[in-house]
mmCIF file of C-alpha atoms and ligand atoms in Angstrom:
data_model
loop_
_atom_site.group_PDB
_atom_site.id
_atom_site.type_symbol
_atom_site.label_atom_id
_atom_site.label_comp_id
_atom_site.label_asym_id
_atom_site.label_seq_id
_atom_site.Cartn_x
_atom_site.Cartn_y
_atom_site.Cartn_z
ATOM 1 C CA MET A 807 99.534 85.159 107.133
ATOM 2 C CA THR A 808 96.315 84.088 104.665
ATOM 3 C CA GLU A 809 95.858 80.884 102.362
ATOM 4 C CA HIS A 810 96.036 82.958 99.461
ATOM 5 C CA VAL A 811 100.124 82.887 99.621
ATOM 6 C CA LEU A 812 102.378 80.002 99.554
ATOM 7 C CA ILE A 813 105.434 79.714 101.287
ATOM 8 C CA ALA A 814 107.912 75.767 100.535
ATOM 9 C CA ALA A 815 111.696 75.865 101.031
ATOM 10 C CA GLU A 816 113.977 73.970 98.359
ATOM 11 C CA ASP A 817 117.171 72.713 98.017
ATOM 12 C CA GLY A 818 118.452 76.965 98.265
ATOM 13 C CA VAL A 819 115.387 78.334 97.252
ATOM 14 C CA LEU A 820 112.296 80.156 99.325
ATOM 15 C CA ARG A 821 109.545 79.243 96.446
ATOM 16 C CA ILE A 822 107.040 81.398 97.170
ATOM 17 C CA THR A 823 103.564 81.431 95.448
ATOM 18 C CA LEU A 824 99.819 83.655 94.924
ATOM 19 C CA ALA A 825 97.293 81.180 95.141
ATOM 20 C CA ARG A 826 94.086 83.591 94.483
ATOM 21 C CA ALA A 827 93.065 81.738 91.526
ATOM 22 C CA ASP A 828 89.717 82.622 91.502
ATOM 23 C CA LYS A 829 90.405 85.730 91.520
ATOM 24 C CA LYS A 830 93.354 85.969 88.847
ATOM 25 C CA ASN A 831 95.261 85.912 92.210
ATOM 26 C CA ALA A 832 94.890 90.151 92.154
ATOM 27 C CA LEU A 833 96.695 91.231 95.755
ATOM 28 C CA THR A 834 94.539 91.983 98.584
ATOM 29 C CA GLN A 835 96.154 93.362 101.871
ATOM 30 C CA ALA A 836 96.570 90.102 103.175
ATOM 31 C CA MET A 837 98.574 88.910 100.340
ATOM 32 C CA TYR A 838 100.494 91.819 100.605
ATOM 33 C CA ALA A 839 101.630 91.459 104.313
ATOM 34 C CA ALA A 840 102.692 87.229 103.429
ATOM 35 C CA LEU A 841 104.288 88.534 100.849
ATOM 36 C CA GLY A 842 106.821 91.272 103.034
ATOM 37 C CA GLN A 843 107.216 89.174 105.627
ATOM 38 C CA ALA A 844 108.447 86.647 103.096
ATOM 39 C CA LEU A 845 110.875 88.351 101.343
ATOM 40 C CA ALA A 846 112.496 89.511 105.163
ATOM 41 C CA ARG A 847 112.910 86.067 105.642
ATOM 42 C CA ALA A 848 114.277 85.237 102.329
ATOM 43 C CA ASP A 849 116.821 87.464 103.119
ATOM 44 C CA THR A 850 117.315 86.627 107.201
ATOM 45 C CA ASP A 851 117.299 83.378 106.722
ATOM 46 C CA ALA A 852 120.599 81.889 105.592
ATOM 47 C CA SER A 853 119.444 78.699 104.275
ATOM 48 C CA VAL A 854 117.310 81.174 101.728
ATOM 49 C CA ARG A 855 120.238 81.362 98.511
ATOM 50 C CA ALA A 856 117.335 81.978 96.045
ATOM 51 C CA VAL A 857 113.577 83.424 95.130
ATOM 52 C CA LEU A 858 111.143 82.543 93.574
ATOM 53 C CA LEU A 859 107.942 83.838 92.688
ATOM 54 C CA GLU A 860 105.309 82.083 90.656
ATOM 55 C CA ALA A 861 101.331 81.753 90.575
ATOM 56 C CA GLU A 862 98.791 79.124 90.819
ATOM 57 C CA GLY A 863 96.131 79.098 87.899
ATOM 58 C CA ASP A 864 96.339 80.476 84.467
ATOM 59 C CA ALA A 865 97.393 83.793 85.578
ATOM 60 C CA PHE A 866 100.190 85.331 87.086
ATOM 61 C CA CYS A 867 98.050 88.076 88.713
ATOM 62 C CA ALA A 868 96.148 91.035 88.170
ATOM 63 C CA GLY A 869 97.042 93.282 89.850
ATOM 64 C CA ASN A 870 95.893 95.431 93.114
ATOM 65 C CA ASP A 871 92.809 93.911 93.887
ATOM 66 C CA LEU A 872 89.772 96.363 92.787
ATOM 67 C CA GLY A 873 87.502 96.021 96.186
ATOM 68 C CA ASP A 874 91.094 96.833 98.597
ATOM 69 C CA PHE A 875 91.013 99.869 95.723
ATOM 70 C CA ALA A 876 87.980 101.416 96.372
ATOM 71 C CA ALA A 877 88.520 101.269 100.153
ATOM 72 C CA VAL A 878 90.849 104.135 99.659
ATOM 73 C CA ALA A 879 88.885 106.342 97.382
ATOM 74 C CA ALA A 880 86.017 105.354 99.499
ATOM 75 C CA GLY A 881 88.088 106.688 103.094
ATOM 76 C CA LYS A 882 87.389 102.297 104.404
ATOM 77 C CA LEU A 883 91.043 102.084 103.954
ATOM 78 C CA ALA A 884 93.999 104.137 105.499
ATOM 79 C CA ARG A 885 97.254 104.487 102.949
ATOM 80 C CA GLU A 886 98.999 103.653 106.425
ATOM 81 C CA ASP A 887 97.498 100.537 106.577
ATOM 82 C CA MET A 888 97.867 99.246 103.290
ATOM 83 C CA THR A 889 100.266 96.512 103.336
ATOM 84 C CA ALA A 890 100.975 96.512 99.226
ATOM 85 C CA PHE A 891 103.703 99.494 99.771
ATOM 86 C CA LYS A 892 105.698 98.037 103.471
ATOM 87 C CA PHE A 893 105.984 94.654 100.933
ATOM 88 C CA LEU A 894 107.057 96.848 97.486
ATOM 89 C CA TYR A 895 109.530 98.376 99.509
ATOM 90 C CA ALA A 896 110.344 95.138 100.981
ATOM 91 C CA LEU A 897 110.879 94.156 96.921
ATOM 92 C CA ALA A 898 113.872 97.209 96.473
ATOM 93 C CA ARG A 899 115.833 96.325 99.348
ATOM 94 C CA VAL A 900 115.841 92.703 98.894
ATOM 95 C CA ARG A 901 119.566 91.216 97.954
ATOM 96 C CA LYS A 902 118.615 87.194 97.282
ATOM 97 C CA PRO A 903 118.497 87.381 93.492
ATOM 98 C CA ILE A 904 114.739 86.922 92.519
ATOM 99 C CA VAL A 905 112.898 84.162 89.456
ATOM 100 C CA ALA A 906 109.438 84.893 88.535
ATOM 101 C CA ALA A 907 107.114 82.933 86.071
ATOM 102 C CA VAL A 908 104.300 84.224 83.745
ATOM 103 C CA GLN A 909 101.786 82.909 83.088
ATOM 104 C CA GLY A 910 98.646 83.580 81.623
ATOM 105 C CA GLN A 911 97.508 88.363 81.988
ATOM 106 C CA ALA A 912 100.049 89.599 85.065
ATOM 107 C CA VAL A 913 98.574 93.226 84.747
ATOM 108 C CA GLY A 914 99.452 96.010 87.259
ATOM 109 C CA VAL A 915 101.963 95.215 90.225
ATOM 110 C CA GLY A 916 101.554 92.156 88.981
ATOM 111 C CA VAL A 917 103.941 93.934 85.849
ATOM 112 C CA THR A 918 105.638 96.489 88.791
ATOM 113 C CA MET A 919 107.028 93.606 91.335
ATOM 114 C CA LEU A 920 108.737 91.583 88.266
ATOM 115 C CA LEU A 921 110.735 94.427 87.232
ATOM 116 C CA HIS A 922 112.439 93.684 90.307
ATOM 117 C CA CYS A 923 112.791 90.150 89.333
ATOM 118 C CA ASP A 924 116.100 89.129 89.059
ATOM 119 C CA LEU A 925 115.216 86.713 86.310
ATOM 120 C CA LEU A 926 112.237 86.088 84.174
ATOM 121 C CA PHE A 927 110.634 82.969 82.297
ATOM 122 C CA VAL A 928 107.036 84.714 80.607
ATOM 123 C CA ALA A 929 104.620 81.630 79.937
ATOM 124 C CA ASP A 930 103.196 81.480 75.388
ATOM 125 C CA ASP A 931 100.615 82.812 77.336
ATOM 126 C CA ALA A 932 101.853 85.313 78.840
ATOM 127 C CA LYS A 933 100.738 88.959 78.387
ATOM 128 C CA LEU A 934 101.829 91.407 80.836
ATOM 129 C CA SER A 935 99.450 95.612 80.533
ATOM 130 C CA VAL A 936 100.689 98.042 83.137
ATOM 131 C CA PRO A 937 96.724 99.942 83.284
ATOM 132 C CA PHE A 938 97.153 102.314 85.424
ATOM 133 C CA VAL A 939 95.628 105.537 83.714
ATOM 134 C CA ASN A 940 93.130 103.833 82.441
ATOM 135 C CA LEU A 941 92.174 103.576 86.226
ATOM 136 C CA GLY A 942 93.207 107.309 86.423
ATOM 137 C CA LEU A 943 96.027 106.384 88.413
ATOM 138 C CA VAL A 944 99.623 106.776 88.525
ATOM 139 C CA PRO A 945 102.395 104.034 88.320
ATOM 140 C CA GLU A 946 104.184 102.328 90.802
ATOM 141 C CA ALA A 947 106.710 100.356 92.448
ATOM 142 C CA ALA A 948 109.329 101.979 90.363
ATOM 143 C CA SER A 949 107.962 100.985 87.124
ATOM 144 C CA SER A 950 107.765 105.168 86.285
ATOM 145 C CA ALA A 951 111.815 105.196 86.635
ATOM 146 C CA LEU A 952 112.028 101.022 85.705
ATOM 147 C CA LEU A 953 109.746 100.723 83.289
ATOM 148 C CA PRO A 954 112.159 103.429 80.926
ATOM 149 C CA ALA A 955 115.060 102.369 81.095
ATOM 150 C CA ARG A 956 114.539 99.079 80.652
ATOM 151 C CA ILE A 957 111.704 99.212 77.696
ATOM 152 C CA GLY A 958 112.653 103.044 75.817
ATOM 153 C CA TYR A 959 110.994 105.179 76.565
ATOM 154 C CA SER A 960 108.335 105.781 74.360
ATOM 155 C CA ARG A 961 107.308 101.943 74.874
ATOM 156 C CA ALA A 962 106.960 103.100 78.316
ATOM 157 C CA PHE A 963 105.079 105.158 77.943
ATOM 158 C CA ALA A 964 102.276 103.994 75.438
ATOM 159 C CA MET A 965 102.065 101.428 77.961
ATOM 160 C CA PHE A 966 101.461 102.869 80.654
ATOM 161 C CA ALA A 967 99.513 105.213 78.242
ATOM 162 C CA PHE A 968 97.405 103.127 77.011
ATOM 163 C CA GLY A 969 97.042 100.165 79.028
ATOM 164 C CA GLU A 970 97.570 97.664 76.308
ATOM 165 C CA ALA A 971 98.939 93.770 77.100
ATOM 166 C CA VAL A 972 102.573 93.159 75.785
ATOM 167 C CA ASP A 973 102.588 89.399 74.739
ATOM 168 C CA ALA A 974 105.663 86.946 75.195
ATOM 169 C CA ARG A 975 107.756 87.043 72.540
ATOM 170 C CA SER A 976 107.307 90.765 72.857
ATOM 171 C CA ALA A 977 108.497 90.956 76.532
ATOM 172 C CA VAL A 978 111.286 89.027 75.309
ATOM 173 C CA SER A 979 112.253 91.283 72.840
ATOM 174 C CA LEU A 980 112.101 94.599 75.165
ATOM 175 C CA GLY A 981 114.763 92.907 77.468
ATOM 176 C CA LEU A 982 111.859 92.711 80.172
ATOM 177 C CA ALA A 983 112.115 88.820 80.241
ATOM 178 C CA ASN A 984 114.062 86.110 79.117
ATOM 179 C CA GLU A 985 113.111 83.720 78.142
ATOM 180 C CA VAL A 986 109.677 82.575 76.758
ATOM 181 C CA VAL A 987 108.872 78.806 77.455
ATOM 182 C CA PRO A 988 105.803 76.059 76.779
ATOM 183 C CA VAL A 989 103.222 77.169 79.712
ATOM 184 C CA SER A 990 103.843 73.808 81.007
ATOM 185 C CA GLU A 991 106.891 74.602 81.357
ATOM 186 C CA VAL A 992 107.075 77.581 82.676
ATOM 187 C CA ARG A 993 106.871 77.241 87.082
ATOM 188 C CA ALA A 994 109.362 74.150 86.124
ATOM 189 C CA LYS A 995 111.638 76.009 84.427
ATOM 190 C CA ALA A 996 111.934 79.120 86.662
ATOM 191 C CA LEU A 997 112.459 77.022 88.962
ATOM 192 C CA ALA A 998 115.007 74.884 88.110
ATOM 193 C CA ALA A 999 117.448 78.792 87.393
ATOM 194 C CA ALA A 1000 115.952 79.783 90.725
ATOM 195 C CA LYS A 1001 118.217 76.451 91.692
ATOM 196 C CA LEU A 1002 121.577 77.303 89.783
ATOM 197 C CA LEU A 1003 121.945 80.566 91.161
ATOM 198 C CA ALA A 1004 121.278 78.409 95.130
ATOM 199 C CA THR A 1005 124.485 76.631 94.103
ATOM 200 C CA LYS A 1006 126.152 79.193 93.083
ATOM 201 C CA PRO A 1007 128.356 81.552 95.475
ATOM 202 C CA THR A 1008 125.647 83.887 96.996
ATOM 203 C CA GLY A 1009 127.843 86.590 99.044
ATOM 204 C CA ALA A 1010 129.574 88.050 95.589
ATOM 205 C CA LEU A 1011 125.849 87.011 93.358
ATOM 206 C CA GLN A 1012 124.152 89.298 96.445
ATOM 207 C CA ALA A 1013 127.084 91.924 95.936
ATOM 208 C CA MET A 1014 126.548 91.939 92.569
ATOM 209 C CA LYS A 1015 123.010 92.286 92.925
ATOM 210 C CA GLN A 1016 123.500 95.631 94.785
ATOM 211 C CA LEU A 1017 126.099 97.019 92.571
ATOM 212 C CA MET A 1018 123.107 95.558 89.571
ATOM 213 C CA ARG A 1019 120.266 98.123 91.373
ATOM 214 C CA ASP A 1020 120.430 100.731 93.863
ATOM 215 C CA GLY A 1021 117.717 100.695 96.491
ATOM 216 C CA GLU A 1022 117.368 102.655 98.168
ATOM 217 C CA ALA A 1023 116.955 105.539 95.778
ATOM 218 C CA LEU A 1024 114.020 103.042 94.381
ATOM 219 C CA VAL A 1025 112.255 103.046 97.800
ATOM 220 C CA ALA A 1026 112.331 107.203 97.112
ATOM 221 C CA LEU A 1027 110.781 107.300 94.024
ATOM 222 C CA MET A 1028 107.958 104.755 95.653
ATOM 223 C CA ALA A 1029 107.441 107.007 98.282
ATOM 224 C CA LYS A 1030 106.928 109.568 96.009
ATOM 225 C CA GLU A 1031 105.454 107.572 93.480
ATOM 226 C CA SER A 1032 102.955 106.552 96.508
ATOM 227 C CA GLU A 1033 101.933 110.184 97.000
ATOM 228 C CA ILE A 1034 100.281 110.419 94.296
ATOM 229 C CA PHE A 1035 98.958 107.281 93.547
ATOM 230 C CA THR A 1036 96.494 107.243 96.314
ATOM 231 C CA GLU A 1037 95.816 111.056 95.648
ATOM 232 C CA CYS A 1038 94.487 109.832 92.698
ATOM 233 C CA LEU A 1039 92.970 106.913 93.926
ATOM 234 C CA LYS A 1040 90.231 109.772 95.744
ATOM 235 C CA SER A 1041 89.455 111.152 93.028
ATOM 236 C CA PRO A 1042 87.001 111.393 90.380
ATOM 237 C CA GLU A 1043 88.826 109.469 86.996
ATOM 238 C CA THR A 1044 89.469 106.481 89.545
ATOM 239 C CA ALA A 1045 86.255 105.949 90.921
ATOM 240 C CA GLU A 1046 85.141 105.667 87.046
ATOM 241 C CA ALA A 1047 87.464 104.006 85.949
ATOM 242 C CA LEU A 1048 86.394 101.070 89.783
ATOM 243 C CA ARG A 1049 82.768 101.165 88.872
ATOM 244 C CA ALA A 1050 82.987 99.899 84.879
ATOM 245 C CA PHE A 1051 84.958 97.392 86.406
ATOM 246 C CA ALA A 1052 81.964 96.081 88.852
ATOM 247 C CA GLU A 1053 79.704 96.636 86.218
ATOM 248 C CA ARG A 1054 81.266 95.303 83.505
ATOM 249 C CA ARG A 1055 81.203 98.555 81.013
ATOM 250 C CA PRO A 1056 83.928 100.703 79.722
ATOM 251 C CA PRO A 1057 84.837 102.969 81.618
ATOM 252 C CA ASP A 1058 83.762 106.812 80.291
ATOM 253 C CA PHE A 1059 86.087 109.359 81.151
ATOM 254 C CA SER A 1060 84.644 112.159 78.290
ATOM 255 C CA LYS A 1061 82.518 114.335 81.235
ATOM 256 C CA ILE A 1062 85.381 114.272 83.315
ATOM 257 C CA THR A 1063 87.688 117.820 82.877
ATOM 258 C CA GLY A 1064 91.736 117.871 84.934
HETATM 259 N N1 COA B 273 90.796 92.810 91.835
HETATM 260 C C1 COA B 273 89.397 92.043 91.802
HETATM 261 N N2 COA B 273 88.665 91.366 91.710
HETATM 262 C C2 COA B 273 89.964 90.962 91.026
HETATM 263 C C3 COA B 273 89.807 91.522 90.291
HETATM 264 C C4 COA B 273 90.688 92.506 90.473
HETATM 265 N N3 COA B 273 92.792 92.897 90.209
HETATM 266 N N4 COA B 273 90.260 90.425 88.757
HETATM 267 C C5 COA B 273 90.300 89.870 88.310
HETATM 268 N N5 COA B 273 89.216 89.881 89.234
HETATM 269 C C6 COA B 273 88.823 88.686 89.367
HETATM 270 C C7 COA B 273 86.699 89.685 88.742
HETATM 271 O O1 COA B 273 85.898 89.835 89.810
HETATM 272 C C8 COA B 273 86.413 87.707 89.044
HETATM 273 O O2 COA B 273 86.061 88.108 90.323
HETATM 274 P P1 COA B 273 84.014 86.878 89.724
HETATM 275 O O3 COA B 273 84.496 85.235 89.496
HETATM 276 O O4 COA B 273 84.002 86.969 91.832
HETATM 277 O O5 COA B 273 83.130 86.945 88.882
HETATM 278 C C9 COA B 273 87.866 87.086 88.525
HETATM 279 O O6 COA B 273 88.641 88.200 88.524
HETATM 280 C C10 COA B 273 87.690 86.662 87.081
HETATM 281 O O7 COA B 273 88.209 87.340 86.961
HETATM 282 P P2 COA B 273 88.076 87.910 84.774
HETATM 283 O O8 COA B 273 87.263 89.650 84.717
HETATM 284 O O9 COA B 273 86.276 86.858 84.834
HETATM 285 O O10 COA B 273 88.426 87.276 84.960
HETATM 286 P P3 COA B 273 88.693 87.507 82.731
HETATM 287 O O11 COA B 273 90.239 86.164 81.978
HETATM 288 O O12 COA B 273 88.287 87.996 81.896
HETATM 289 O O13 COA B 273 90.163 89.043 82.629
HETATM 290 C C11 COA B 273 90.764 90.553 83.758
HETATM 291 C C12 COA B 273 90.966 88.786 83.142
HETATM 292 C C13 COA B 273 92.369 90.745 84.278
HETATM 293 C C14 COA B 273 92.028 90.474 82.279
HETATM 294 C C15 COA B 273 90.693 90.638 84.257
HETATM 295 O O14 COA B 273 90.348 90.981 85.378
HETATM 296 C C16 COA B 273 90.404 91.961 84.672
HETATM 297 O O15 COA B 273 91.048 93.358 84.350
HETATM 298 N N6 COA B 273 91.343 91.970 85.899
HETATM 299 C C17 COA B 273 91.880 94.197 86.804
HETATM 300 C C18 COA B 273 93.043 94.743 86.099
HETATM 301 C C19 COA B 273 93.209 96.061 86.865
HETATM 302 O O16 COA B 273 92.622 97.045 86.556
HETATM 303 N N7 COA B 273 93.812 95.541 87.776
HETATM 304 C C20 COA B 273 94.332 96.440 88.652
HETATM 305 C C21 COA B 273 95.765 97.825 87.463
HETATM 306 S S1 COA B 273 96.726 98.800 88.468
#
């Protein structure tokens, strides 16, 4: 387990809190493992009737830890050992409803995991971006299908290709989120919604969720995405993007041909 993911049960709600605020809640392999275990518990523990996904600090999640990406790129971390994929598969399959609260930056998997949540409350300072292409990578977590399905192909293409952030109000108008909430209230609002869900007939709620989304089809797409993603991780494009982030300079892809 890791101290960077906090798990607590409250009134039928399993609260999962990202707690690595000093690194903007960037997800390490240990954090993915803890998240995967928490989701497994949510589905097997009958006392859990809803899940809340939230984060400490001023950012929801800066995506995958870029140090881990660099380790895979350098051959120091094997794809099979990346607990990220196991977490994402669990997220696609989980039957209990998930509510999320997002404040500040949500980047990469910090956004694509939200496409698997059933209710989403965004703080007025929320900024959602999916800059996979800027990193020489491709979308993951079934977002290559889920994002266009949610907001339309053209808008999804632009979000992926340019990596520009969508603000809270746009996230609601695009159909990505339910409601904009003042930042000081967003976690309480999401918790209240999760507690309300926990009072509903849980069998009907879970059956409804399964009708609305085909978890196994999402897992199959994730497997396809992850093969291409891990190939991309070893590319010169990703190497340049990661070097640029570490050196705090803009990347230069002009000399790399496709
Ligand atoms: N992986 C590892 N560390 C990360 C990180 C990531 N994905 N995102 C942020 N951090 C770290 C920074 O290196 C910094 O660490 P330091 O204090 O030891 O130098 C700390 O978190 C704070 O980040 P900083 O960039 O100073 O904060 P900011 O408010 O200026 O910007 C972000 C926040 C999220 C916009 C910016 O950190 C960012 O773009 N991160 C990378 C996001 C990304 O590309 N993720 C992968 C998507 S596929």
